[in-house]
Short mmCIF file of C-alpha atoms in Angstrom, two decimals:
data_model
loop_
_atom_site.label_atom_id
_atom_site.label_comp_id
_atom_site.label_asym_id
_atom_site.label_seq_id
_atom_site.Cartn_x
_atom_site.Cartn_y
_atom_site.Cartn_z
CA MET Z 1 0.00 0.00 0.00
CA GLY Z 2 1.40 3.40 -0.99
CA GLY Z 3 2.10 6.13 1.52
CA SER Z 4 -0.89 8.22 0.49
CA LYS Z 5 -3.21 5.22 0.83
CA ILE Z 6 -1.80 4.45 4.27
CA MET Z 7 -2.49 8.03 5.35
CA THR Z 8 -6.04 7.86 3.94
CA LEU Z 9 -6.61 4.66 5.90
CA TYR Z 10 -5.19 6.28 9.04
CA ARG Z 11 -7.43 9.34 8.62
CA THR Z 12 -10.39 6.94 8.34
CA LEU Z 13 -9.58 4.56 11.19
CA ARG Z 14 -8.56 7.22 13.71
CA TYR Z 15 -12.23 8.13 14.27
CA LEU Z 16 -13.39 4.60 15.14
CA LYS Z 17 -14.57 3.78 18.64
CA PRO Z 18 -12.58 1.16 20.59
CA ILE Z 19 -15.62 -1.15 20.58
CA GLN Z 20 -15.60 -1.10 16.78
CA LEU Z 21 -11.98 -2.23 16.71
CA VAL Z 22 -12.68 -5.00 19.24
CA TYR Z 23 -15.63 -6.30 17.23
CA ARG Z 24 -13.68 -6.10 13.98
CA GLY Z 25 -11.24 -8.47 15.64
CA LYS Z 26 -14.15 -10.73 16.56
CA GLN Z 27 -15.26 -10.70 12.91
CA VAL Z 28 -11.89 -12.14 11.93
CA PHE Z 29 -12.10 -14.71 14.74
CA TYR Z 30 -15.53 -15.91 13.62
CA GLN Z 31 -14.26 -16.39 10.07
CA PHE Z 32 -11.98 -19.12 11.38
CA PHE Z 33 -14.17 -20.32 14.25
CA PRO Z 34 -17.77 -19.71 13.17
CA VAL Z 35 -20.76 -20.18 15.45
CA LYS Z 36 -22.21 -23.54 14.42
CA VAL Z 37 -25.94 -23.93 14.15
CA LYS Z 38 -27.77 -27.23 13.60
CA TRP Z 39 -30.61 -26.05 11.41
CA ASP Z 40 -32.12 -29.53 11.25
CA GLY Z 41 -32.60 -29.58 15.01
CA TYR Z 42 -35.92 -28.53 16.51
CA ARG Z 43 -36.68 -26.62 19.66
CA ASP Z 44 -40.00 -27.21 21.34
CA ILE Z 45 -40.89 -23.55 21.26
CA ALA Z 46 -43.83 -21.59 19.92
CA GLY Z 47 -44.49 -17.96 19.23
CA ASN Z 48 -47.09 -15.89 21.06
CA ASP Z 49 -50.29 -14.43 19.70
CA LEU Z 50 -49.59 -10.72 19.37
CA PHE Z 51 -51.68 -7.78 18.26
CA PHE Z 52 -50.09 -5.51 15.67
CA GLU Z 53 -51.81 -2.55 14.04
CA ASP Z 54 -51.40 -2.64 10.25
CA SER Z 55 -48.06 -1.13 9.38
CA ILE Z 56 -47.03 0.42 6.06
CA PRO Z 57 -47.05 -2.32 3.40
CA PHE Z 58 -43.87 -2.73 1.43
CA THR Z 59 -43.87 -1.99 -2.29
CA ASP Z 60 -44.48 -4.95 -4.57
CA SER Z 61 -41.17 -6.68 -5.21
CA TYR Z 62 -42.29 -10.29 -5.84
CA ASN Z 63 -44.45 -11.57 -8.67
CA ASN Z 64 -45.58 -15.13 -8.00
CA SER Z 65 -46.82 -15.74 -11.56
CA ASN Z 66 -43.30 -15.76 -13.00
CA SER Z 67 -41.10 -16.04 -9.89
CA THR Z 68 -39.70 -12.56 -10.50
CA PHE Z 69 -38.14 -10.37 -7.86
CA SER Z 70 -37.70 -6.64 -8.43
CA PHE Z 71 -35.44 -4.56 -6.21
CA LEU Z 72 -33.64 -1.28 -6.86
CA ASN Z 73 -35.24 -1.06 -10.34
CA LEU Z 74 -33.65 -4.37 -11.38
CA SER Z 75 -35.73 -7.51 -11.97
CA HIS Z 76 -34.72 -11.16 -12.17
CA SER Z 77 -36.74 -14.33 -12.69
CA PHE Z 78 -35.56 -17.53 -11.00
CA SER Z 79 -37.01 -19.98 -13.50
CA SER Z 80 -35.15 -22.98 -12.07
CA GLY Z 81 -35.43 -22.18 -8.37
CA ILE Z 82 -34.45 -19.24 -6.18
CA ASP Z 83 -30.75 -18.77 -5.54
CA TRP Z 84 -30.69 -16.85 -2.25
CA ASN Z 85 -26.99 -16.05 -2.77
CA TRP Z 86 -27.45 -14.71 -6.33
CA LEU Z 87 -25.04 -11.76 -6.74
CA ASP Z 88 -25.25 -10.77 -10.40
CA TYR Z 89 -26.94 -7.46 -9.55
CA GLY Z 90 -24.64 -6.69 -6.62
CA ARG Z 91 -24.72 -7.29 -2.89
CA LEU Z 92 -27.42 -4.75 -2.05
CA TRP Z 93 -29.89 -6.48 -4.40
CA THR Z 94 -29.14 -9.83 -2.73
CA TYR Z 95 -29.58 -8.23 0.68
CA ASN Z 96 -33.06 -7.08 -0.40
CA LEU Z 97 -33.86 -10.61 -1.55
CA ASN Z 98 -32.97 -11.91 1.91
CA TYR Z 99 -34.88 -9.22 3.82
CA PHE Z 100 -38.19 -10.96 2.93
CA GLU Z 101 -40.02 -7.63 2.82
CA PHE Z 102 -42.16 -9.10 0.02
CA LEU Z 103 -43.97 -11.18 2.66
CA ASN Z 104 -45.60 -7.94 3.77
CA GLN Z 105 -46.49 -6.46 0.42
CA GLU Z 106 -50.25 -6.08 -0.06
CA ASN Z 107 -50.72 -8.82 -2.65
CA CYS Z 108 -48.58 -11.55 -1.03
CA SER Z 109 -50.93 -14.32 0.06
CA LYS Z 110 -50.34 -16.61 3.00
CA GLU Z 111 -49.73 -19.50 0.57
CA ASP Z 112 -47.15 -17.55 -1.47
CA GLY Z 113 -45.36 -16.47 1.69
CA VAL Z 114 -45.22 -20.00 3.09
CA ALA Z 115 -43.82 -21.30 -0.20
CA LEU Z 116 -41.06 -18.68 -0.15
CA ILE Z 117 -40.16 -19.43 3.47
CA ASP Z 118 -40.05 -23.17 2.72
CA ASP Z 119 -37.78 -22.57 -0.27
CA PHE Z 120 -35.45 -20.48 1.89
CA LEU Z 121 -35.37 -23.11 4.64
CA ARG Z 122 -34.38 -25.83 2.18
CA GLN Z 123 -31.25 -23.82 1.39
CA LEU Z 124 -30.73 -22.19 4.79
CA PRO Z 125 -27.40 -23.85 5.74
CA PHE Z 126 -25.91 -22.49 2.51
CA CYS Z 127 -27.48 -19.00 2.58
CA SER Z 128 -24.28 -17.21 3.51
CA ILE Z 129 -25.52 -13.72 2.63
CA GLY Z 130 -28.88 -14.23 4.32
CA LEU Z 131 -27.10 -15.21 7.54
CA GLU Z 132 -25.17 -11.96 7.73
CA PRO Z 133 -26.52 -10.01 10.71
CA TYR Z 134 -28.11 -7.12 8.81
CA PRO Z 135 -30.36 -9.11 6.42
CA LEU Z 136 -30.93 -11.65 9.19
CA SER Z 137 -32.27 -8.87 11.44
CA LEU Z 138 -34.68 -7.51 8.85
CA ARG Z 139 -35.85 -10.99 7.87
CA CYS Z 140 -36.68 -11.94 11.46
CA VAL Z 141 -38.89 -8.85 11.85
CA ASN Z 142 -40.59 -9.47 8.51
CA TRP Z 143 -41.25 -13.12 9.33
CA ILE Z 144 -42.80 -12.14 12.67
CA ARG Z 145 -44.96 -9.49 11.01
CA PHE Z 146 -46.09 -12.12 8.46
CA PHE Z 147 -46.82 -14.71 11.17
CA MET Z 148 -48.84 -12.16 13.17
CA ARG Z 149 -50.82 -10.94 10.16
CA HIS Z 150 -51.86 -14.45 9.08
CA LYS Z 151 -52.02 -15.93 12.61
CA LEU Z 152 -49.64 -18.59 11.33
CA LYS Z 153 -48.65 -21.30 13.77
CA ASN Z 154 -45.81 -23.55 12.65
CA LYS Z 155 -43.39 -25.11 15.14
CA ARG Z 156 -40.70 -25.60 12.53
CA TYR Z 157 -40.82 -21.95 11.49
CA ASP Z 158 -40.78 -20.82 15.11
CA SER Z 159 -37.86 -23.09 15.93
CA ILE Z 160 -35.74 -21.82 13.05
CA LEU Z 161 -36.74 -18.21 13.71
CA PHE Z 162 -35.56 -18.65 17.29
CA GLN Z 163 -32.26 -20.12 16.08
CA GLN Z 164 -31.72 -17.18 13.75
CA LEU Z 165 -32.30 -14.72 16.58
CA ASP Z 166 -29.97 -16.70 18.82
CA LEU Z 167 -27.32 -16.60 16.06
CA LEU Z 168 -27.81 -12.84 15.81
CA THR Z 169 -26.86 -12.43 19.48
CA HIS Z 170 -23.40 -13.74 18.53
CA ARG Z 171 -23.08 -11.47 15.48
CA LEU Z 172 -24.19 -8.06 16.72
CA GLU Z 173 -22.79 -5.33 14.51
CA TYR Z 174 -20.83 -3.33 17.05
CA HIS Z 175 -18.03 -3.16 14.48
CA LEU Z 176 -20.30 -0.89 12.39
CA LEU Z 177 -22.69 0.65 14.94
CA GLY Z 178 -25.15 3.13 13.37
CA ASN Z 179 -28.32 1.85 11.73
CA HIS Z 180 -26.94 -1.69 11.50
CA LEU Z 181 -26.77 -2.08 15.27
CA LEU Z 182 -30.22 -0.52 15.67
CA GLU Z 183 -31.66 -3.07 13.24
CA ASN Z 184 -30.10 -5.83 15.38
CA GLY Z 185 -31.82 -4.35 18.42
CA PHE Z 186 -35.20 -4.01 16.70
CA ALA Z 187 -35.04 -7.68 15.62
CA LEU Z 188 -34.24 -8.85 19.14
CA LEU Z 189 -37.12 -6.76 20.54
CA PHE Z 190 -39.57 -8.36 18.09
CA GLY Z 191 -38.11 -11.76 18.98
CA ALA Z 192 -38.45 -11.02 22.69
CA TYR Z 193 -42.14 -10.22 22.33
CA TYR Z 194 -42.86 -13.07 19.95
CA PHE Z 195 -41.20 -15.70 22.15
CA ALA Z 196 -41.70 -13.97 25.54
CA ASN Z 197 -37.95 -14.34 25.89
CA CYS Z 198 -36.21 -12.37 28.62
CA ASP Z 199 -32.71 -12.93 27.23
CA PHE Z 200 -33.64 -11.42 23.88
CA TYR Z 201 -35.34 -8.56 25.71
CA LYS Z 202 -32.30 -7.77 27.86
CA LYS Z 203 -30.03 -7.76 24.80
CA ALA Z 204 -32.48 -5.59 22.89
CA LYS Z 205 -32.62 -3.06 25.74
CA LEU Z 206 -28.84 -3.04 26.01
CA ILE Z 207 -28.67 -1.96 22.37
CA LEU Z 208 -31.76 0.20 21.99
CA LEU Z 209 -31.65 2.46 25.03
CA PRO Z 210 -28.22 4.02 24.40
CA GLU Z 211 -28.40 3.84 20.60
CA MET Z 212 -31.79 5.53 20.28
CA GLU Z 213 -30.55 8.35 22.52
CA GLU Z 214 -27.37 8.82 20.50
CA GLN Z 215 -28.80 8.25 17.04
CA THR Z 216 -31.72 10.65 17.43
CA LEU Z 217 -30.38 14.20 17.57
CA ALA Z 218 -31.94 16.92 19.71
CA ASP Z 219 -33.86 18.33 16.74
CA GLY Z 220 -35.21 14.86 15.88
CA ALA Z 221 -32.93 13.94 12.98
CA ASN Z 222 -31.30 10.55 12.63
CA PHE Z 223 -27.60 11.15 13.23
CA GLU Z 224 -26.46 9.63 9.93
CA LEU Z 225 -28.00 12.72 8.26
CA SER Z 226 -29.57 10.88 5.34
CA PRO Z 227 -33.26 11.83 5.02
CA MET Z 228 -33.85 8.43 3.39
CA TYR Z 229 -32.37 6.53 6.33
CA HIS Z 230 -34.24 8.82 8.69
CA CYS Z 231 -37.49 7.58 7.13
CA ILE Z 232 -36.34 3.94 7.30
CA MET Z 233 -35.40 4.24 10.97
CA LEU Z 234 -38.65 6.10 11.69
CA LEU Z 235 -40.65 3.22 10.21
CA ARG Z 236 -38.78 0.77 12.47
CA MET Z 237 -39.42 2.99 15.50
CA LEU Z 238 -43.12 3.21 14.67
CA ASP Z 239 -43.29 -0.59 14.29
CA CYS Z 240 -41.64 -1.02 17.69
CA TYR Z 241 -44.02 1.51 19.26
CA ASN Z 242 -46.88 -0.44 17.66
CA LEU Z 243 -45.58 -3.72 19.09
CA VAL Z 244 -45.01 -2.40 22.61
CA LYS Z 245 -48.21 -0.34 22.82
CA TYR Z 246 -50.61 -3.14 21.97
CA ASN Z 247 -48.98 -6.05 23.83
CA PRO Z 248 -48.56 -6.33 27.63
CA SER Z 249 -45.19 -8.14 27.76
CA PHE Z 250 -42.36 -6.63 29.81
CA SER Z 251 -44.78 -4.12 31.39
CA LYS Z 252 -44.61 -1.92 28.30
CA GLU Z 253 -41.40 -0.57 29.81
CA LEU Z 254 -40.05 0.88 26.55
CA LEU Z 255 -43.26 2.62 25.47
CA PRO Z 256 -42.35 6.13 26.72
CA ILE Z 257 -38.99 6.24 24.97
CA PHE Z 258 -40.43 4.95 21.68
CA GLU Z 259 -43.23 7.51 21.93
CA ARG Z 260 -40.76 10.34 22.53
CA LYS Z 261 -38.33 9.32 19.80
CA CYS Z 262 -41.09 8.73 17.25
CA SER Z 263 -42.58 12.16 17.96
CA ASP Z 264 -39.18 13.83 17.65
CA MET Z 265 -38.37 12.08 14.38
CA LEU Z 266 -41.82 12.82 12.96
CA GLY Z 267 -41.39 16.47 13.88
CA TRP Z 268 -38.02 16.73 12.12
CA LEU Z 269 -39.40 15.05 9.00
CA ASN Z 270 -42.46 17.31 9.06
CA THR Z 271 -40.10 20.31 9.12
CA ILE Z 272 -37.54 19.21 6.54
CA ILE Z 273 -39.77 17.99 3.71
CA PHE Z 274 -40.69 20.23 0.82
CA ASP Z 275 -44.28 21.36 0.42
CA ASN Z 276 -44.78 18.68 -2.26
CA GLY Z 277 -43.87 15.99 0.30
CA ASP Z 278 -40.40 15.16 -1.07
CA ILE Z 279 -37.34 14.72 1.12
CA PRO Z 280 -34.08 16.37 0.04
CA LEU Z 281 -31.67 13.78 -1.39
CA PHE Z 282 -28.77 14.74 0.88
CA ASN Z 283 -26.00 12.18 1.47
CA ASP Z 284 -27.05 8.62 0.56
CA ALA Z 285 -30.68 9.11 -0.38
CA ALA Z 286 -33.06 8.11 -3.15
CA PHE Z 287 -36.79 7.85 -3.61
CA ASN Z 288 -38.76 4.57 -3.34
CA ILE Z 289 -36.40 2.95 -0.84
CA SER Z 290 -38.00 4.26 2.34
CA PRO Z 291 -41.71 4.94 2.85
CA ASN Z 292 -42.67 8.48 1.89
CA ALA Z 293 -43.49 11.13 4.48
CA ALA Z 294 -47.25 11.01 3.88
CA SER Z 295 -47.44 7.27 4.62
CA LEU Z 296 -45.33 7.68 7.77
CA PHE Z 297 -47.57 10.48 9.03
CA ASP Z 298 -50.68 8.40 8.29
CA TYR Z 299 -49.23 5.42 10.18
CA ALA Z 300 -48.30 7.64 13.14
CA ASN Z 301 -51.81 9.10 13.21
CA ARG Z 302 -53.33 5.61 13.27
CA LEU Z 303 -51.08 4.78 16.23
CA GLY Z 304 -52.29 7.89 18.05
CA LEU Z 305 -48.94 9.67 18.10
CA SER Z 306 -48.76 13.45 18.25
CA TYR Z 307 -46.08 15.58 16.61
CA GLY Z 308 -45.59 19.05 15.25
CA LYS Z 309 -42.56 20.74 13.75
CA LYS Z 310 -39.08 21.03 15.21
CA LYS Z 311 -36.62 23.89 15.28
CA LEU Z 312 -33.78 22.73 13.03
CA ALA Z 313 -30.56 22.75 15.02
CA ASP Z 314 -27.86 20.10 15.48
CA SER Z 315 -28.77 18.14 12.34
CA GLY Z 316 -27.12 21.01 10.43
CA TYR Z 317 -29.99 21.26 7.95
CA ARG Z 318 -31.87 24.52 7.51
CA LYS Z 319 -34.94 25.56 5.54
CA PHE Z 320 -35.89 28.96 4.12
CA THR Z 321 -39.17 29.79 2.42
CA ASP Z 322 -40.33 33.08 0.92
CA GLY Z 323 -43.23 33.25 -1.50
CA ARG Z 324 -42.32 31.14 -4.50
CA PHE Z 325 -38.96 29.92 -3.19
CA GLU Z 326 -38.34 26.97 -0.88
CA VAL Z 327 -34.75 25.94 -0.12
CA ILE Z 328 -33.18 23.31 2.13
CA ILE Z 329 -29.54 23.91 3.02
CA ASP Z 330 -26.81 21.57 4.27
CA VAL Z 331 -24.41 23.14 6.77
CA ALA Z 332 -24.09 19.85 8.64
CA LYS Z 333 -21.07 17.90 9.75
CA ILE Z 334 -20.15 14.99 7.53
CA GLY Z 335 -22.02 12.58 9.84
CA PRO Z 336 -21.15 10.61 12.98
CA ASP Z 337 -17.35 10.66 13.25
CA TYR Z 338 -17.09 6.91 13.73
CA GLN Z 339 -19.69 5.94 11.09
CA PRO Z 340 -19.88 8.34 8.12
CA GLY Z 341 -20.55 5.51 5.66
CA HIS Z 342 -23.56 7.21 4.08
CA ALA Z 343 -21.93 10.64 3.82
CA HIS Z 344 -21.13 12.58 0.66
CA ALA Z 345 -18.60 15.40 0.21
CA ASP Z 346 -21.52 17.81 -0.05
CA THR Z 347 -20.83 20.54 2.52
CA PHE Z 348 -22.88 23.69 1.78
CA ASN Z 349 -25.08 21.84 -0.70
CA PHE Z 350 -28.70 22.93 -1.16
CA GLU Z 351 -31.89 22.01 -3.02
CA LEU Z 352 -34.31 24.64 -4.35
CA HIS Z 353 -37.98 24.39 -5.28
CA ILE Z 354 -39.70 27.20 -7.16
CA ASN Z 355 -43.47 27.36 -7.34
CA ASN Z 356 -43.68 23.97 -5.64
CA ARG Z 357 -41.52 22.10 -8.16
CA PRO Z 358 -37.89 20.97 -7.91
CA VAL Z 359 -35.48 23.20 -9.86
CA ILE Z 360 -32.00 22.81 -8.26
CA VAL Z 361 -31.57 19.22 -7.12
CA ASP Z 362 -28.98 16.94 -5.61
CA THR Z 363 -27.55 14.46 -8.10
CA GLY Z 364 -28.82 11.66 -5.87
CA THR Z 365 -27.67 8.09 -5.27
CA SER Z 366 -27.98 5.32 -7.85
CA THR Z 367 -25.65 2.65 -6.48
CA TYR Z 368 -23.65 1.41 -3.50
CA GLU Z 369 -21.31 -0.63 -5.70
CA VAL Z 370 -17.65 0.44 -5.56
CA ASN Z 371 -17.29 1.96 -9.02
CA GLN Z 372 -16.85 5.28 -10.80
CA THR Z 373 -20.56 6.10 -10.50
CA ARG Z 374 -20.38 5.73 -6.72
CA PHE Z 375 -17.22 7.84 -6.57
CA TYR Z 376 -18.84 10.60 -8.62
CA GLU Z 377 -22.15 10.66 -6.74
CA ARG Z 378 -20.31 11.12 -3.44
CA SER Z 379 -18.02 13.81 -4.86
CA THR Z 380 -18.32 17.55 -4.24
CA ALA Z 381 -18.84 18.20 -7.97
CA ALA Z 382 -22.06 16.14 -7.86
CA HIS Z 383 -23.59 18.68 -5.46
CA ASN Z 384 -24.65 22.30 -5.50
CA THR Z 385 -21.59 23.75 -3.85
CA VAL Z 386 -18.04 24.93 -4.59
CA VAL Z 387 -15.10 22.87 -5.84
CA VAL Z 388 -11.46 23.95 -5.66
CA ASP Z 389 -8.86 22.39 -7.93
CA CYS Z 390 -11.14 19.40 -8.77
CA ALA Z 391 -10.83 18.22 -5.15
CA ASN Z 392 -13.48 16.91 -2.75
CA SER Z 393 -14.26 18.92 0.36
CA SER Z 394 -14.18 15.67 2.37
CA GLU Z 395 -12.05 12.63 1.58
CA VAL Z 396 -14.73 10.16 0.47
CA TRP Z 397 -13.32 6.91 -0.83
CA ALA Z 398 -14.28 3.31 -1.58
CA GLY Z 399 -18.02 2.73 -1.23
CA HIS Z 400 -18.65 3.93 2.32
CA ARG Z 401 -15.43 5.41 3.68
CA VAL Z 402 -14.41 8.91 4.69
CA GLY Z 403 -10.90 10.00 5.70
CA ARG Z 404 -10.23 13.70 6.17
CA ARG Z 405 -13.53 15.51 6.56
CA ALA Z 406 -14.76 19.09 6.39
CA HIS Z 407 -15.62 20.77 9.69
CA VAL Z 408 -18.35 23.42 9.68
CA SER Z 409 -18.82 26.46 11.90
CA ILE Z 410 -21.93 28.66 11.74
CA LEU Z 411 -20.89 32.30 11.88
CA GLU Z 412 -24.30 33.98 11.73
CA GLU Z 413 -27.90 32.75 11.78
CA THR Z 414 -31.19 34.61 11.70
CA THR Z 415 -34.64 33.71 10.38
CA ASP Z 416 -33.69 34.69 6.81
CA ARG Z 417 -29.88 34.60 6.74
CA LEU Z 418 -27.25 31.94 7.37
CA VAL Z 419 -23.46 32.26 7.17
CA ALA Z 420 -21.10 29.32 7.68
CA VAL Z 421 -17.48 28.37 7.02
CA HIS Z 422 -15.86 25.00 6.39
CA ASP Z 423 -12.21 23.89 6.34
CA GLY Z 424 -12.52 21.08 3.80
CA TYR Z 425 -9.80 22.71 1.69
CA ALA Z 426 -7.45 23.29 4.62
CA SER Z 427 -4.76 21.22 2.88
CA LYS Z 428 -4.74 24.03 0.31
CA LYS Z 429 -4.69 26.59 3.15
CA LEU Z 430 -8.20 27.71 2.22
CA LYS Z 431 -11.52 28.14 3.97
CA HIS Z 432 -14.86 28.40 2.20
CA ILE Z 433 -17.39 30.88 3.58
CA ARG Z 434 -20.89 30.67 2.15
CA SER Z 435 -23.87 32.83 3.06
CA PHE Z 436 -27.51 32.09 2.22
CA GLU Z 437 -30.19 34.74 2.40
CA MET Z 438 -33.90 34.68 1.59
CA LYS Z 439 -35.51 38.11 1.65
CA ASP Z 440 -38.20 39.99 -0.27
CA GLY Z 441 -38.73 37.18 -2.78
CA VAL Z 442 -35.01 36.94 -3.65
CA TYR Z 443 -32.68 34.07 -2.74
CA THR Z 444 -28.99 35.03 -2.62
CA ILE Z 445 -25.82 32.98 -2.12
CA LEU Z 446 -22.42 34.56 -1.54
CA ASP Z 447 -19.28 32.43 -1.82
CA ASP Z 448 -16.00 33.69 -0.43
CA ILE Z 449 -12.82 31.66 -0.91
CA ALA Z 450 -9.34 33.02 -1.60
CA SER Z 451 -8.77 30.98 -4.73
CA GLU Z 452 -9.94 30.18 -8.19
CA ALA Z 453 -12.98 27.95 -7.78
CA VAL Z 454 -16.04 26.48 -9.50
CA ALA Z 455 -19.62 26.68 -8.23
CA TYR Z 456 -21.88 23.84 -9.42
CA LEU Z 457 -25.63 23.89 -9.97
CA HIS Z 458 -27.56 20.74 -10.94
CA PHE Z 459 -30.97 21.29 -12.53
CA HIS Z 460 -33.96 18.99 -12.45
CA PRO Z 461 -34.42 17.14 -15.78
CA SER Z 462 -37.71 18.96 -16.45
CA GLU Z 463 -36.01 22.37 -16.37
CA SER Z 464 -35.16 24.07 -19.67
CA ILE Z 465 -32.53 26.78 -19.23
CA LYS Z 466 -30.35 28.98 -21.39
CA LEU Z 467 -27.38 31.23 -20.72
CA ASP Z 468 -27.17 34.96 -21.26
CA LYS Z 469 -24.34 37.38 -20.52
CA GLU Z 470 -24.86 37.53 -16.77
CA GLY Z 471 -26.61 34.32 -15.83
CA ILE Z 472 -29.31 31.75 -16.50
CA VAL Z 473 -32.82 32.20 -17.84
CA GLY Z 474 -35.37 29.65 -16.64
CA PHE Z 475 -39.09 29.22 -17.19
CA ASP Z 476 -40.19 31.48 -14.35
CA TYR Z 477 -36.93 32.60 -12.73
CA TYR Z 478 -33.63 34.27 -13.48
CA ILE Z 479 -30.27 33.45 -11.89
CA LYS Z 480 -27.71 36.24 -11.96
CA PHE Z 481 -24.00 35.74 -11.20
CA ILE Z 482 -21.89 38.66 -9.96
CA GLY Z 483 -18.17 37.95 -10.03
CA ALA Z 484 -18.25 35.08 -12.53
CA ASP Z 485 -15.31 34.72 -14.91
CA SER Z 486 -17.24 32.31 -17.13
CA ILE Z 487 -20.36 30.15 -17.13
CA GLU Z 488 -20.81 26.84 -18.94
CA LEU Z 489 -23.44 24.15 -19.29
CA PHE Z 490 -22.52 20.48 -18.95
CA ASP Z 491 -24.33 17.17 -19.26
CA SER Z 492 -25.43 15.90 -15.87
CA TYR Z 493 -28.00 13.42 -14.59
CA TYR Z 494 -30.53 13.04 -11.81
CA ALA Z 495 -30.33 9.74 -9.90
CA LEU Z 496 -33.68 9.96 -8.18
CA GLU Z 497 -33.78 6.18 -7.54
CA PHE Z 498 -31.27 3.34 -7.38
CA ASN Z 499 -30.16 2.23 -10.85
CA LYS Z 500 -32.16 5.03 -12.44
CA LYS Z 501 -30.52 8.06 -14.02
CA ILE Z 502 -32.35 10.76 -15.97
CA PRO Z 503 -30.23 13.06 -18.18
CA SER Z 504 -30.22 16.66 -17.03
CA VAL Z 505 -28.24 19.87 -17.35
CA GLY Z 506 -25.68 21.22 -14.93
CA VAL Z 507 -23.96 24.59 -14.76
CA ARG Z 508 -20.36 25.38 -13.80
CA VAL Z 509 -19.59 28.93 -12.74
CA TYR Z 510 -15.88 29.79 -12.69
CA PHE Z 511 -14.84 32.57 -10.33
CA LYS Z 512 -11.98 33.88 -8.24
CA ASN Z 513 -12.31 34.84 -4.57
CA LYS Z 514 -15.98 35.86 -4.52
CA LEU Z 515 -19.19 34.93 -6.31
CA GLN Z 516 -22.70 36.21 -5.70
CA THR Z 517 -25.56 34.11 -7.03
CA ILE Z 518 -28.99 35.75 -7.08
CA PHE Z 519 -32.23 33.85 -7.76
CA LYS Z 520 -35.17 36.11 -8.71
#
């Protein structure tokens, strides 16, 4: 490994918590001395009858008529039997296959679900990907939801479900922490209620109590700062609140904390969404992965939860509205220091809606595979911010790694003005100051950096724009640049969903030292 790569690795690993390093060592140990499970053995154990208010159904991903699975906008038919380790579309697709969310899509019958579970069980000892702790966690919850919905009693299913949960207790993802560890905790909580098992409950509490406190920021945001993952985690929290509220086990001990965290997360989401209901695609985010805001609010209302709006604070996201303009701004830190895996080098990025339609958008996220597309979508140039010398403001690398990262300080904040500085270009002895102001129907950005630089704007595919001498002419707006040396259009794209890119137009604005961008 070259010296620069060693330093990048050092700048990445130095932020890890000691527990992550310990559990990474355990991961290596288990590769040589794996926990052995006798899947053909039966435990005389049965699940409880539980009440569970209808949750949000998952989108249709399984078609029984032709044995086709569709995830991430990619479909595959298993004409000669399901291969639960099939990797041709990448690991994330195979993870989705092993989540078993299709059991809880609206048109999955009890008979179809049982057939899929039986097929999986026939191959279970060889389902290496499905036995990784993350898909295992999601599958256990989805099986329990399916069993509850259909009042399905099957001792073999219950026995193997119990064994999977027991295996999970030996594979908890403390080496990753973040949403992975929370998913482990949610699965153990569902298992505790389903089997009335105190050991599962104690382990779930040990994970959930500290992690929910840390991973839900004071303003209600999930600490990984991806609006998409915020919605995913909110759905899990609502499901846990549902489970605990309507079932008497364990004295409903965790109900108050789930109620508080759900209300906080609902309030943040209610504040951060655009008026059309869309989330901003900051960091790793795409549409049609998580439930949308409207469905989450409807579910919360059915559960009797109350929520309002939150004052945006430590999430680092801000929102300005004034007449026709609606803008969401990112002056956040890169993410949790020890787990920035879903972060992009997007400091001072923003998205802008005009007359209730998206105009300036984030490029989005189309893949988690380690390739040039992933590198670009995490880069600074893929966002609506400033690039110096073709560099990234934070050192994003591989698929989910960050080395050196930009640090942000807010210099001034009022109801209609925000000024912040970041040191992401400190290696070049530069700091980038950016101010945002929304006043009297005009949105203004001022960039100040003692260097030649390029400001990027990415337009929604539906926008038709043209250049004039001073700026950009749009359908019902004008963007004026003061201090620009030159302005050029370039071919861009909008990755609104995984594996889905729509061609669009981007703009590069070359300037030196200062640039004022005025939207009227």
